[in-house]
Short mmCIF file of C-alpha atoms in Angstrom, two decimals:
data_model
loop_
_atom_site.label_atom_id
_atom_site.label_comp_id
_atom_site.label_asym_id
_atom_site.label_seq_id
_atom_site.Cartn_x
_atom_site.Cartn_y
_atom_site.Cartn_z
CA MET A 1 -18.29 -18.08 -31.31
CA THR A 2 -15.07 -16.47 -32.47
CA LEU A 3 -12.72 -14.80 -30.06
CA LYS A 4 -13.61 -11.40 -31.43
CA GLU A 5 -17.30 -11.97 -30.90
CA PHE A 6 -16.62 -13.14 -27.37
CA TRP A 7 -14.61 -9.99 -26.72
CA HIS A 8 -17.42 -7.78 -27.95
CA ARG A 9 -19.98 -9.64 -25.92
CA LEU A 10 -17.91 -9.19 -22.78
CA GLY A 11 -18.75 -5.53 -23.19
CA SER A 12 -22.31 -6.37 -22.23
CA PRO A 13 -22.82 -6.94 -18.51
CA ARG A 14 -26.20 -8.46 -19.34
CA TRP A 15 -24.66 -11.18 -21.47
CA PHE A 16 -22.06 -11.88 -18.81
CA TYR A 17 -24.73 -12.09 -16.13
CA GLN A 18 -26.71 -14.60 -18.16
CA ILE A 19 -23.83 -16.97 -18.89
CA SER A 20 -21.89 -16.62 -15.63
CA GLY A 21 -24.32 -18.21 -13.17
CA HIS A 22 -23.35 -21.77 -14.03
CA PHE A 23 -19.64 -20.93 -14.25
CA GLY A 24 -19.73 -19.59 -10.73
CA TRP A 25 -21.16 -22.82 -9.36
CA ALA A 26 -18.80 -24.98 -11.40
CA PHE A 27 -15.78 -23.05 -10.15
CA GLY A 28 -17.10 -23.21 -6.60
CA ALA A 29 -17.62 -26.96 -6.67
CA LEU A 30 -14.23 -27.52 -8.26
CA ALA A 31 -12.58 -25.26 -5.68
CA LEU A 32 -14.21 -27.10 -2.80
CA GLY A 33 -13.14 -30.49 -4.15
CA LEU A 34 -9.57 -29.45 -4.90
CA LEU A 35 -9.09 -27.62 -1.62
CA VAL A 36 -10.40 -30.50 0.47
CA ILE A 37 -8.19 -33.01 -1.35
CA GLY A 38 -5.12 -30.74 -1.40
CA THR A 39 -5.42 -29.70 2.24
CA PHE A 40 -5.95 -33.23 3.51
CA TRP A 41 -3.10 -34.51 1.35
CA GLY A 42 -0.82 -31.73 2.50
CA LEU A 43 -1.71 -31.91 6.17
CA ALA A 44 -1.91 -35.62 6.74
CA VAL A 45 -0.37 -37.57 3.87
CA ALA A 46 2.68 -35.65 2.69
CA PRO A 47 5.90 -36.51 4.54
CA PRO A 48 7.40 -33.92 6.92
CA ASP A 49 10.34 -31.85 5.73
CA TYR A 50 13.68 -33.24 6.86
CA GLN A 51 14.81 -29.81 8.13
CA GLN A 52 11.67 -27.97 9.17
CA GLY A 53 9.56 -30.90 10.31
CA ASN A 54 5.82 -30.42 10.21
CA SER A 55 5.82 -26.62 10.18
CA PHE A 56 6.61 -26.88 6.46
CA ARG A 57 2.96 -27.88 5.91
CA ILE A 58 2.12 -24.18 6.10
CA ILE A 59 3.42 -24.07 2.53
CA TYR A 60 0.09 -25.48 1.31
CA VAL A 61 -1.77 -22.33 2.30
CA HIS A 62 1.08 -19.81 2.22
CA VAL A 63 2.22 -20.31 -1.38
CA PRO A 64 -1.27 -20.45 -2.93
CA SER A 65 -2.33 -17.25 -1.17
CA ALA A 66 0.87 -15.48 -2.21
CA ILE A 67 0.41 -16.61 -5.82
CA LEU A 68 -3.21 -15.50 -5.80
CA ALA A 69 -2.33 -12.14 -4.28
CA GLN A 70 0.00 -11.47 -7.20
CA SER A 71 -2.28 -12.98 -9.86
CA ALA A 72 -5.16 -10.84 -8.64
CA TYR A 73 -3.03 -7.72 -9.01
CA MET A 74 -1.96 -8.78 -12.50
CA LEU A 75 -5.61 -9.31 -13.40
CA MET A 76 -6.38 -5.82 -12.15
CA GLY A 77 -3.58 -4.39 -14.25
CA ALA A 78 -4.98 -6.16 -17.31
CA ALA A 79 -8.52 -5.04 -16.48
CA GLY A 80 -7.24 -1.49 -16.00
CA LEU A 81 -5.62 -1.51 -19.42
CA VAL A 82 -8.79 -2.89 -21.01
CA LEU A 83 -10.84 -0.22 -19.26
CA LEU A 84 -8.57 2.60 -20.39
CA VAL A 85 -8.37 1.40 -23.99
CA TRP A 86 -11.84 -0.03 -24.66
CA ARG A 87 -13.85 1.50 -21.82
CA MET A 88 -15.42 -1.86 -21.12
CA LYS A 89 -17.88 -1.66 -18.22
CA LEU A 90 -17.11 -5.17 -17.08
CA ALA A 91 -13.40 -4.34 -16.77
CA ASP A 92 -14.20 -1.64 -14.23
CA MET A 93 -16.30 -4.10 -12.27
CA VAL A 94 -13.43 -6.62 -12.30
CA LEU A 95 -11.13 -3.85 -11.09
CA ALA A 96 -13.48 -2.95 -8.26
CA THR A 97 -14.35 -6.45 -7.11
CA THR A 98 -10.85 -7.94 -7.21
CA VAL A 99 -9.44 -5.45 -4.69
CA PRO A 100 -10.99 -6.92 -1.52
CA PHE A 101 -10.18 -10.46 -2.61
CA GLY A 102 -6.59 -9.64 -3.48
CA MET A 103 -6.17 -7.68 -0.28
CA SER A 104 -7.40 -10.60 1.83
CA MET A 105 -5.05 -13.00 0.00
CA THR A 106 -2.10 -10.66 0.54
CA ALA A 107 -2.94 -10.37 4.22
CA LEU A 108 -3.25 -14.16 4.47
CA ALA A 109 0.11 -14.66 2.76
CA LEU A 110 1.73 -12.20 5.16
CA PHE A 111 0.11 -13.78 8.19
CA THR A 112 1.00 -17.36 7.25
CA GLY A 113 4.49 -16.19 6.37
CA ALA A 114 4.87 -14.66 9.81
CA VAL A 115 3.54 -17.77 11.53
CA TRP A 116 5.86 -19.94 9.46
CA GLY A 117 8.77 -17.64 10.18
CA LYS A 118 8.48 -18.13 13.94
CA PRO A 119 9.52 -21.81 14.09
CA THR A 120 11.83 -21.49 11.06
CA TRP A 121 13.74 -18.29 11.74
CA GLY A 122 12.79 -17.76 15.37
CA ALA A 123 11.05 -14.45 14.70
CA TRP A 124 7.53 -13.51 13.67
CA TRP A 125 8.74 -10.88 11.27
CA VAL A 126 11.86 -11.09 9.13
CA TRP A 127 12.63 -8.67 6.32
CA ASP A 128 12.82 -11.49 3.82
CA ALA A 129 12.61 -10.57 0.14
CA ARG A 130 9.24 -12.18 -0.50
CA THR A 131 7.68 -10.98 2.73
CA THR A 132 8.80 -7.45 2.01
CA SER A 133 7.48 -7.41 -1.55
CA MET A 134 4.23 -8.87 -0.25
CA LEU A 135 3.98 -6.04 2.26
CA VAL A 136 4.50 -3.46 -0.47
CA LEU A 137 1.83 -5.26 -2.50
CA LEU A 138 -0.56 -4.92 0.44
CA PHE A 139 0.07 -1.17 0.45
CA LEU A 140 -0.60 -1.06 -3.30
CA TYR A 141 -3.93 -2.82 -2.72
CA ILE A 142 -4.83 -0.43 0.10
CA GLY A 143 -3.99 2.51 -2.17
CA LEU A 144 -6.34 1.22 -4.86
CA TYR A 145 -9.08 0.73 -2.30
CA ALA A 146 -8.59 4.19 -0.79
CA LEU A 147 -8.55 5.87 -4.19
CA ARG A 148 -11.84 4.29 -5.17
CA GLN A 149 -13.39 5.38 -1.90
CA ALA A 150 -12.11 8.93 -2.30
CA VAL A 151 -13.34 9.68 -5.82
CA PRO A 152 -17.02 10.56 -5.71
CA ARG A 153 -18.11 9.66 -9.25
CA GLN A 154 -18.14 5.96 -9.99
CA GLU A 155 -16.93 6.09 -13.58
CA THR A 156 -14.13 8.49 -12.71
CA ALA A 157 -13.12 6.36 -9.76
CA GLY A 158 -12.89 3.32 -11.99
CA ARG A 159 -10.65 4.96 -14.54
CA ALA A 160 -8.45 6.56 -11.88
CA CYS A 161 -7.98 3.13 -10.31
CA ALA A 162 -7.20 1.73 -13.76
CA VAL A 163 -4.32 4.18 -14.19
CA LEU A 164 -3.02 3.34 -10.73
CA ALA A 165 -3.32 -0.41 -11.32
CA VAL A 166 -1.41 -0.19 -14.60
CA VAL A 167 1.33 1.93 -13.01
CA GLY A 168 1.44 -0.58 -10.15
CA VAL A 169 1.82 -3.56 -12.48
CA VAL A 170 4.70 -1.85 -14.27
CA ASN A 171 6.33 -1.23 -10.88
CA ILE A 172 5.86 -4.64 -9.29
CA PRO A 173 8.75 -6.38 -11.09
CA ILE A 174 11.05 -3.45 -10.27
CA ILE A 175 9.98 -3.53 -6.64
CA LYS A 176 10.56 -7.29 -6.50
CA TYR A 177 13.98 -7.00 -8.07
CA SER A 178 15.06 -4.12 -5.86
CA VAL A 179 13.95 -5.89 -2.72
CA ASP A 180 15.80 -9.05 -3.77
CA TRP A 181 18.89 -7.00 -4.39
CA TRP A 182 18.51 -5.19 -1.08
CA LEU A 183 18.56 -8.52 0.74
CA THR A 184 21.68 -9.84 -0.88
CA LEU A 185 23.31 -6.70 0.45
CA HIS A 186 22.02 -6.88 3.99
CA GLN A 187 22.15 -10.51 4.96
CA GLY A 188 23.92 -13.61 3.89
CA ALA A 189 22.33 -16.76 2.57
CA THR A 190 19.44 -17.56 4.84
CA PHE A 191 17.64 -20.63 3.66
CA LYS A 192 14.43 -19.67 2.01
CA LEU A 193 11.04 -20.87 3.18
CA THR A 194 9.79 -22.29 -0.06
CA GLU A 195 12.98 -23.48 -1.66
CA SER A 196 13.83 -26.71 0.02
CA PRO A 197 16.27 -28.43 -2.31
CA SER A 198 14.50 -30.62 -4.88
CA MET A 199 11.10 -31.14 -3.36
CA PRO A 200 9.82 -34.67 -4.03
CA PRO A 201 6.51 -35.14 -5.87
CA GLU A 202 4.63 -36.29 -2.76
CA MET A 203 5.38 -32.83 -1.36
CA TRP A 204 4.71 -30.61 -4.35
CA LEU A 205 1.69 -32.44 -5.78
CA PRO A 206 -0.62 -31.38 -2.92
CA LEU A 207 0.75 -27.87 -3.36
CA LEU A 208 -0.23 -27.94 -7.01
CA VAL A 209 -3.72 -29.17 -6.10
CA ASN A 210 -4.16 -26.40 -3.56
CA VAL A 211 -2.89 -23.71 -5.92
CA LEU A 212 -5.42 -24.86 -8.52
CA GLY A 213 -8.06 -24.96 -5.79
CA PHE A 214 -7.30 -21.37 -4.79
CA TYR A 215 -7.50 -20.29 -8.43
CA CYS A 216 -10.90 -21.94 -8.78
CA PHE A 217 -12.02 -20.28 -5.58
CA PHE A 218 -10.87 -16.95 -6.98
CA GLY A 219 -12.89 -17.66 -10.13
CA ALA A 220 -16.01 -18.55 -8.18
CA ASN A 221 -15.64 -15.60 -5.84
CA LEU A 222 -14.98 -13.17 -8.66
CA VAL A 223 -18.02 -14.38 -10.59
CA GLY A 224 -20.17 -14.02 -7.48
CA ARG A 225 -18.91 -10.53 -6.74
CA LEU A 226 -19.24 -9.50 -10.39
CA ARG A 227 -22.84 -10.69 -10.60
CA LEU A 228 -23.75 -8.65 -7.54
CA GLU A 229 -21.88 -5.63 -8.89
CA ILE A 230 -23.74 -5.95 -12.20
CA LEU A 231 -27.09 -5.96 -10.41
CA ARG A 232 -26.06 -2.90 -8.43
CA ARG A 233 -24.74 -0.86 -11.30
CA GLU A 234 -27.31 -1.85 -13.89
CA HIS A 235 -30.28 -1.64 -11.55
CA GLY A 236 -31.89 1.07 -13.65
CA THR A 237 -31.95 -1.00 -16.83
CA ALA A 238 -35.01 -2.81 -18.05
CA TRP A 239 -33.46 -6.27 -17.95
CA VAL A 240 -32.42 -6.04 -14.31
CA GLN A 241 -35.82 -4.64 -13.36
CA GLU A 242 -37.46 -7.51 -15.17
CA LEU A 243 -35.15 -10.02 -13.54
CA MET A 244 -35.86 -8.62 -10.09
CA ALA A 245 -39.59 -8.43 -10.65
CA GLY A 246 -39.64 -12.07 -11.76
CA GLY A 247 -37.53 -13.07 -8.77
CA ARG A 248 -35.18 -14.99 -11.09
CA THR A 249 -31.90 -13.50 -10.02
CA MET B 1 -0.65 31.47 -20.87
CA ASN B 2 0.77 31.94 -24.33
CA GLY B 3 -1.65 32.23 -27.20
CA GLY B 4 -0.13 29.88 -29.75
CA LEU B 5 -0.41 26.81 -27.58
CA ALA B 6 -2.30 24.79 -30.13
CA THR B 7 0.04 25.40 -33.05
CA ALA B 8 3.46 25.89 -31.45
CA LYS B 9 6.37 23.58 -32.17
CA PRO B 10 7.07 21.07 -29.40
CA GLY B 11 10.32 22.78 -28.42
CA THR B 12 8.75 26.22 -28.27
CA LEU B 13 5.83 24.84 -26.34
CA PHE B 14 8.11 23.19 -23.81
CA ILE B 15 10.19 26.35 -23.28
CA ALA B 16 7.11 28.56 -22.99
CA GLN B 17 5.48 26.28 -20.46
CA LEU B 18 8.69 25.86 -18.48
CA ARG B 19 9.17 29.62 -18.35
CA ARG B 20 5.61 30.09 -17.20
CA GLU B 21 6.00 27.46 -14.48
CA LEU B 22 9.27 28.86 -13.22
CA THR B 23 7.82 32.38 -13.15
CA SER B 24 4.88 31.22 -11.12
CA ILE B 25 7.22 29.37 -8.76
CA LEU B 26 9.35 32.49 -8.32
CA ARG B 27 6.27 34.53 -7.54
CA SER B 28 5.39 32.33 -4.60
CA LEU B 29 8.92 31.43 -3.61
CA ALA B 30 8.08 30.84 0.04
CA GLU B 31 5.70 28.08 -0.90
CA ALA B 32 8.24 26.48 -3.20
CA LEU B 33 10.86 26.52 -0.44
CA ASN B 34 8.61 24.77 2.07
CA PRO B 35 9.70 21.23 1.11
CA LEU B 36 13.35 22.20 1.55
CA VAL B 37 12.65 23.75 4.92
CA PHE B 38 10.77 20.58 5.84
CA LEU B 39 13.77 18.46 4.81
CA PHE B 40 16.15 20.33 7.11
CA LEU B 41 13.64 20.61 9.90
CA ALA B 42 13.10 16.86 9.84
CA ILE B 43 16.86 16.24 9.75
CA THR B 44 17.19 18.44 12.84
CA LEU B 45 14.45 16.47 14.56
CA PHE B 46 16.23 13.23 13.69
CA ALA B 47 19.49 14.52 15.12
CA LEU B 48 17.74 15.65 18.28
CA GLY B 49 15.91 12.36 18.59
CA ALA B 50 19.12 10.38 18.22
CA GLY B 51 20.86 12.52 20.86
CA GLY B 52 23.26 14.00 18.32
CA ASP B 53 25.54 11.00 18.52
CA PRO B 54 27.83 11.09 15.45
CA GLU B 55 28.13 7.32 15.18
CA THR B 56 24.42 6.56 15.30
CA LEU B 57 23.58 9.39 12.94
CA GLY B 58 26.40 8.52 10.55
CA ALA B 59 25.28 4.90 10.35
CA TYR B 60 21.73 5.86 9.52
CA ALA B 61 22.49 8.95 7.45
CA PRO B 62 21.92 7.29 4.03
CA ALA B 63 18.51 6.03 5.08
CA ILE B 64 17.53 9.29 6.80
CA ILE B 65 18.53 11.43 3.85
CA TRP B 66 16.69 9.30 1.32
CA VAL B 67 13.54 8.77 3.34
CA LEU B 68 13.29 12.48 4.14
CA VAL B 69 13.91 13.43 0.52
CA LEU B 70 11.05 11.11 -0.47
CA LEU B 71 8.74 12.58 2.16
CA ALA B 72 9.65 16.17 1.32
CA ASN B 73 9.01 15.43 -2.35
CA GLN B 74 5.73 13.81 -1.54
CA LEU B 75 4.63 16.83 0.51
CA SER B 76 5.37 19.18 -2.35
CA LEU B 77 3.45 17.08 -4.86
CA GLU B 78 0.02 18.03 -3.64
CA ALA B 79 0.49 21.62 -4.78
CA MET B 80 1.85 20.57 -8.17
CA PHE B 81 -1.38 20.79 -10.14
CA ARG B 82 -3.54 22.36 -7.45
CA ARG B 83 -3.42 26.02 -8.41
CA ASP B 84 -3.72 25.39 -12.13
CA PHE B 85 -6.66 23.15 -11.39
CA GLU B 86 -8.39 25.75 -9.25
CA ASP B 87 -8.03 28.69 -11.63
CA GLY B 88 -8.96 26.67 -14.71
CA THR B 89 -5.56 26.82 -16.41
CA LEU B 90 -5.27 23.07 -16.31
CA GLU B 91 -8.54 22.66 -18.13
CA GLN B 92 -7.43 25.09 -20.82
CA LEU B 93 -4.21 23.18 -21.18
CA LEU B 94 -6.00 19.89 -21.59
CA LEU B 95 -8.32 21.35 -24.19
CA LEU B 96 -5.73 23.21 -26.20
CA ALA B 97 -2.29 21.72 -25.98
CA ARG B 98 -1.29 19.17 -28.62
CA PRO B 99 0.70 17.08 -27.88
CA LEU B 100 -0.28 17.33 -24.25
CA PHE B 101 2.72 15.51 -22.79
CA ILE B 102 5.04 18.40 -23.66
CA PRO B 103 3.54 20.93 -21.24
CA ILE B 104 3.19 18.13 -18.70
CA LEU B 105 6.88 17.37 -19.08
CA ALA B 106 7.63 21.07 -18.59
CA LYS B 107 5.58 21.14 -15.42
CA VAL B 108 7.37 18.06 -14.10
CA CYS B 109 10.68 19.65 -15.04
CA ALA B 110 9.89 22.85 -13.13
CA GLN B 111 8.73 20.84 -10.14
CA TRP B 112 11.94 18.81 -10.23
CA CYS B 113 14.04 22.01 -10.27
CA VAL B 114 12.61 23.18 -6.96
CA THR B 115 12.58 19.75 -5.30
CA GLY B 116 14.90 17.07 -6.70
CA LEU B 117 17.55 19.38 -8.10
CA ALA B 118 17.44 21.75 -5.14
CA MET B 119 17.72 18.85 -2.71
CA THR B 120 20.64 17.44 -4.66
CA LEU B 121 22.44 20.76 -4.44
CA LEU B 122 21.70 21.12 -0.73
CA SER B 123 22.47 17.49 0.16
CA PRO B 124 26.09 18.27 1.23
CA ILE B 125 24.67 20.33 4.09
CA ALA B 126 22.30 17.52 5.02
CA ALA B 127 25.19 15.05 4.85
CA MET B 128 27.28 17.17 7.20
CA MET B 129 24.44 17.63 9.64
CA LEU B 130 24.09 13.83 9.79
CA TYR B 131 27.85 13.10 9.97
CA LEU B 132 27.86 11.15 6.72
CA PRO B 133 31.49 10.28 5.84
CA LEU B 134 32.78 12.82 3.34
CA ASP B 135 33.91 10.12 0.87
CA ALA B 136 30.28 9.24 0.26
CA LEU B 137 29.25 12.82 -0.51
CA GLY B 138 29.72 12.56 -4.27
CA VAL B 139 27.72 9.34 -4.45
CA THR B 140 24.98 10.88 -2.31
CA MET B 141 24.60 13.75 -4.73
CA LEU B 142 24.76 11.41 -7.72
CA THR B 143 22.02 9.12 -6.35
CA LEU B 144 19.80 12.11 -5.64
CA LEU B 145 20.45 13.55 -9.08
CA THR B 146 19.68 10.30 -10.90
CA GLY B 147 16.89 9.10 -8.63
CA SER B 148 14.87 12.26 -8.09
CA PRO B 149 13.47 12.53 -11.66
CA ALA B 150 11.77 9.18 -11.09
CA ILE B 151 10.33 10.43 -7.81
CA THR B 152 8.89 13.56 -9.39
CA LEU B 153 7.49 11.65 -12.38
CA ILE B 154 5.90 8.86 -10.36
CA GLY B 155 4.66 11.42 -7.87
CA ALA B 156 3.15 13.50 -10.66
CA VAL B 157 0.94 10.54 -11.61
CA GLY B 158 -0.35 10.39 -8.05
CA ALA B 159 -0.77 14.15 -7.90
CA ALA B 160 -2.73 14.10 -11.16
CA LEU B 161 -4.99 11.33 -9.90
CA THR B 162 -5.83 13.15 -6.67
CA VAL B 163 -5.92 16.76 -7.89
CA GLY B 164 -9.70 17.05 -7.91
CA LEU B 165 -10.18 15.49 -4.49
CA ARG B 166 -10.83 17.49 -1.37
CA ARG B 167 -8.77 15.40 0.99
CA GLY B 168 -6.04 14.37 -1.39
CA GLY B 169 -3.01 14.76 0.88
CA VAL B 170 -2.83 11.54 2.87
CA LEU B 171 -4.26 9.57 -0.04
CA LEU B 172 -1.50 10.88 -2.27
CA ALA B 173 1.09 9.62 0.23
CA LEU B 174 -0.58 6.23 0.31
CA LEU B 175 -0.60 5.99 -3.48
CA VAL B 176 2.93 7.10 -4.28
CA LEU B 177 5.10 6.05 -1.34
CA PRO B 178 4.95 2.30 -2.13
CA LEU B 179 6.01 3.09 -5.68
CA PHE B 180 9.10 4.88 -4.35
CA VAL B 181 10.43 1.66 -2.80
CA PRO B 182 12.90 0.75 -5.59
CA THR B 183 14.29 4.28 -5.77
CA LEU B 184 14.78 4.32 -2.01
CA ILE B 185 16.46 0.92 -1.98
CA PHE B 186 18.92 1.71 -4.75
CA GLY B 187 19.52 5.28 -3.58
CA ALA B 188 20.17 4.57 0.09
CA GLY B 189 21.90 1.30 -0.84
CA ALA B 190 24.38 3.07 -3.09
CA ILE B 191 25.32 5.51 -0.34
CA MET B 192 25.81 2.68 2.12
CA GLN B 193 28.02 0.85 -0.38
CA ALA B 194 30.01 4.04 -0.86
CA VAL B 195 30.46 4.41 2.90
CA ALA B 196 31.69 0.82 3.02
CA GLY B 197 34.10 1.61 0.21
CA MET B 198 32.46 -0.61 -2.39
CA GLY B 199 31.48 0.12 -5.99
CA THR B 200 28.17 1.83 -6.62
CA SER B 201 27.85 1.91 -10.39
CA ALA B 202 25.20 -0.85 -10.48
CA GLN B 203 22.83 1.09 -8.25
CA ILE B 204 23.43 4.35 -10.10
CA TYR B 205 22.63 2.61 -13.39
CA TRP B 206 19.48 1.21 -11.83
CA LEU B 207 18.41 4.64 -10.64
CA MET B 208 19.02 5.99 -14.13
CA ALA B 209 17.03 3.11 -15.64
CA ILE B 210 14.10 3.72 -13.30
CA SER B 211 14.21 7.43 -14.11
CA MET B 212 14.29 6.72 -17.84
CA LEU B 213 11.40 4.29 -17.58
CA SER B 214 9.43 6.85 -15.59
CA LEU B 215 10.28 9.46 -18.18
CA THR B 216 8.90 7.34 -21.02
CA ILE B 217 5.73 6.17 -19.29
CA GLY B 218 5.17 8.90 -16.70
CA PRO B 219 4.02 11.83 -18.88
CA PHE B 220 1.42 9.65 -20.61
CA ALA B 221 0.15 8.30 -17.32
CA VAL B 222 -0.06 11.87 -15.98
CA GLN B 223 -1.92 12.89 -19.12
CA ALA B 224 -4.45 10.07 -18.72
CA ALA B 225 -4.80 10.80 -15.01
CA LEU B 226 -5.39 14.52 -15.57
CA ARG B 227 -8.05 13.80 -18.19
CA ILE B 228 -9.80 11.52 -15.71
CA SER B 229 -9.51 13.93 -12.80
CA LEU B 230 -10.93 16.81 -14.80
CA GLU B 231 -13.93 14.84 -15.98
CA GLN B 232 -15.76 15.20 -12.72
CA MET C 1 -0.23 -41.35 5.93
CA SER C 2 2.37 -39.35 7.71
CA PHE C 3 0.92 -39.65 11.22
CA GLY C 4 0.21 -42.72 13.30
CA SER C 5 -2.59 -41.39 15.51
CA LEU C 6 -4.98 -38.46 15.76
CA PRO C 7 -3.28 -36.71 18.73
CA GLU C 8 0.00 -36.97 16.84
CA PHE C 9 -1.69 -35.34 13.87
CA PHE C 10 -2.93 -32.43 16.01
CA ALA C 11 0.43 -31.98 17.69
CA MET C 12 2.23 -31.72 14.31
CA GLY C 13 5.50 -32.74 15.92
CA GLY C 14 5.48 -29.74 18.26
CA HIS C 15 4.59 -27.27 15.53
CA GLY C 16 0.84 -27.64 16.04
CA LEU C 17 0.28 -24.03 17.08
CA TYR C 18 1.88 -22.62 13.94
CA VAL C 19 0.33 -25.06 11.50
CA TRP C 20 -3.19 -24.78 12.89
CA LEU C 21 -2.93 -21.01 13.22
CA SER C 22 -2.06 -20.78 9.52
CA TYR C 23 -4.75 -23.18 8.39
CA GLY C 24 -7.28 -21.48 10.66
CA ALA C 25 -6.48 -18.11 9.14
CA ALA C 26 -6.73 -19.55 5.65
CA LEU C 27 -10.09 -21.10 6.44
CA LEU C 28 -11.33 -17.80 7.86
CA VAL C 29 -10.22 -15.82 4.81
CA VAL C 30 -11.75 -18.30 2.37
CA PHE C 31 -14.93 -18.53 4.40
CA PHE C 32 -15.36 -14.77 4.75
CA ASN C 33 -14.75 -14.17 1.07
CA ALA C 34 -17.40 -16.72 0.18
CA ALA C 35 -19.82 -15.63 2.88
CA TRP C 36 -19.49 -11.94 2.05
CA VAL C 37 -20.73 -12.53 -1.49
CA ARG C 38 -23.75 -14.51 -0.34
CA PHE C 39 -24.57 -12.11 2.46
CA ALA C 40 -24.17 -8.93 0.42
CA ARG C 41 -26.15 -10.39 -2.45
CA ARG C 42 -29.03 -11.41 -0.22
CA ARG C 43 -29.09 -8.04 1.49
CA TYR C 44 -29.03 -6.23 -1.82
CA LEU C 45 -31.88 -8.29 -3.23
CA ARG C 46 -33.95 -7.70 -0.12
CA GLU C 47 -33.38 -3.96 -0.29
CA ALA C 48 -34.18 -3.88 -3.98
CA ALA C 49 -37.41 -5.79 -3.37
CA ASP C 50 -38.33 -3.29 -0.62
CA ARG C 51 -37.73 -0.41 -2.97
CA MET C 52 -39.90 -2.00 -5.61
CA GLN C 53 -42.80 -2.48 -3.22
CA ARG C 54 -42.58 0.88 -1.55
CA TYR C 55 -42.34 3.13 -4.54
CA PRO C 56 -44.38 3.25 -7.74
CA PRO C 57 -42.28 2.92 -10.90
CA ALA C 58 -42.09 6.65 -11.67
CA MET C 59 -40.82 7.53 -8.19
CA ARG C 60 -38.54 4.58 -8.22
CA ALA C 61 -36.61 5.93 -11.19
CA ALA C 62 -35.95 9.17 -9.33
CA GLN C 63 -34.97 7.35 -6.17
CA GLU C 64 -32.55 5.16 -8.01
CA THR C 65 -30.73 7.94 -9.79
CA GLU C 66 -30.33 9.60 -6.42
CA SER C 67 -28.80 6.60 -4.74
CA GLY C 68 -26.73 5.91 -7.84
CA ARG C 69 -23.71 4.65 -5.97
CA LEU C 70 -24.43 1.97 -3.48
#
């Protein structure tokens, strides 16, 4: 199958539904394996940080969730662009189903950041550059969610969210830069949570495993949510009716 | 509405639309002045809340001015497309005007005149009410002048997305306020730098850059958003 | 292995509260994301099956266009 064919087929929720079942399980199994290995490695095997001691182990859930929070928003921006240009049904479903996942990852990153901040900086909340951009990202997610809830017609809601997601993606780098700049103005060099000087491999390898694990979990979760969304939105079509009647969903 | 909308030259179209917008603003001047009244009312409340202490107010003046300018702008946004949407003018415009971004730009321009520009011109009064050091006055006006186009343009996207909704007000705030973060940071930051006697050109350039970026992308995003909002 | 004994592992060198709070939250978020999909899917399928039984095909079409957005 050429790339172009694949692209055209993505336009068909039916085709996606048929091929995605196995992918979902594969991603899920991979995620479980990677997360178990990465978490155990990070929690029990990796050496403690020479400055922060064992509290540094929070990195193995904090960094993956922060990366996923941003990746999910980037995916939504891409899906929004695809929806606006090609009006692909699946893109709208991606846009709709990624919001709750991304929001939960952003909240997790903020929470773990706060918990990590307490032993490191002595305060639950510090206006650190990354924390602040993460908070703004959370508001962007909430905005997308609220907009979808507020627009009555589904198709309209999807395209409105697409515009907002694209505008948001354009803004995110500017927000990040401005917040970074703001910090250099307000406080001197605090040592950053995730930038311990030259992390040795036995510290960053588990991190890599967990980041990959989180990505796989995102994949599995997205596939699961998309399949449900397809059933919901396409419930009037013959193929879904047939599928339901046969009990082979 | 002028008749030759479909065939007019871009320049003529822009001027005609701008004139129409300004006329309609002048006709309901009280409504257009509301955001400005809000700005000064909120400044008064701030001063009262802080006990009128010159030192406290002066220290926070850059932040207060910028945050209140953002909020006042945001409050005025809801009405931006509302009336044209309700009486059907907006629909006509979307059907007839080619290229569509020219009348949109004119609308944004008119909106900016009564909010961003007006607030820039009135900011010396706000600065005095908040005991901002006089040396920083020029920079304050400059940040407002260079930053407010971005606010109006970004806000217009939000306003266009929510124009058809019944309870658009709070939602609009939720959508646009996070996007104002960079403008706020550079705007208030520049004033603080000026108060401290440091250079501010970097921030001013940033504000200009953000405004230029908004100017290139904004009208098209507004156009797309209006098309979507009027579908329903 | 970084820890000698199990209690040492749980204590995390005095940072136990913070580490376990973070990992607990992460577990909760991952679990709820996964569980939500399963739960919502099962509920949807049950409701759809109910609809199918209760209404004959012609009525079903009308019902479904009415409840277009679930």
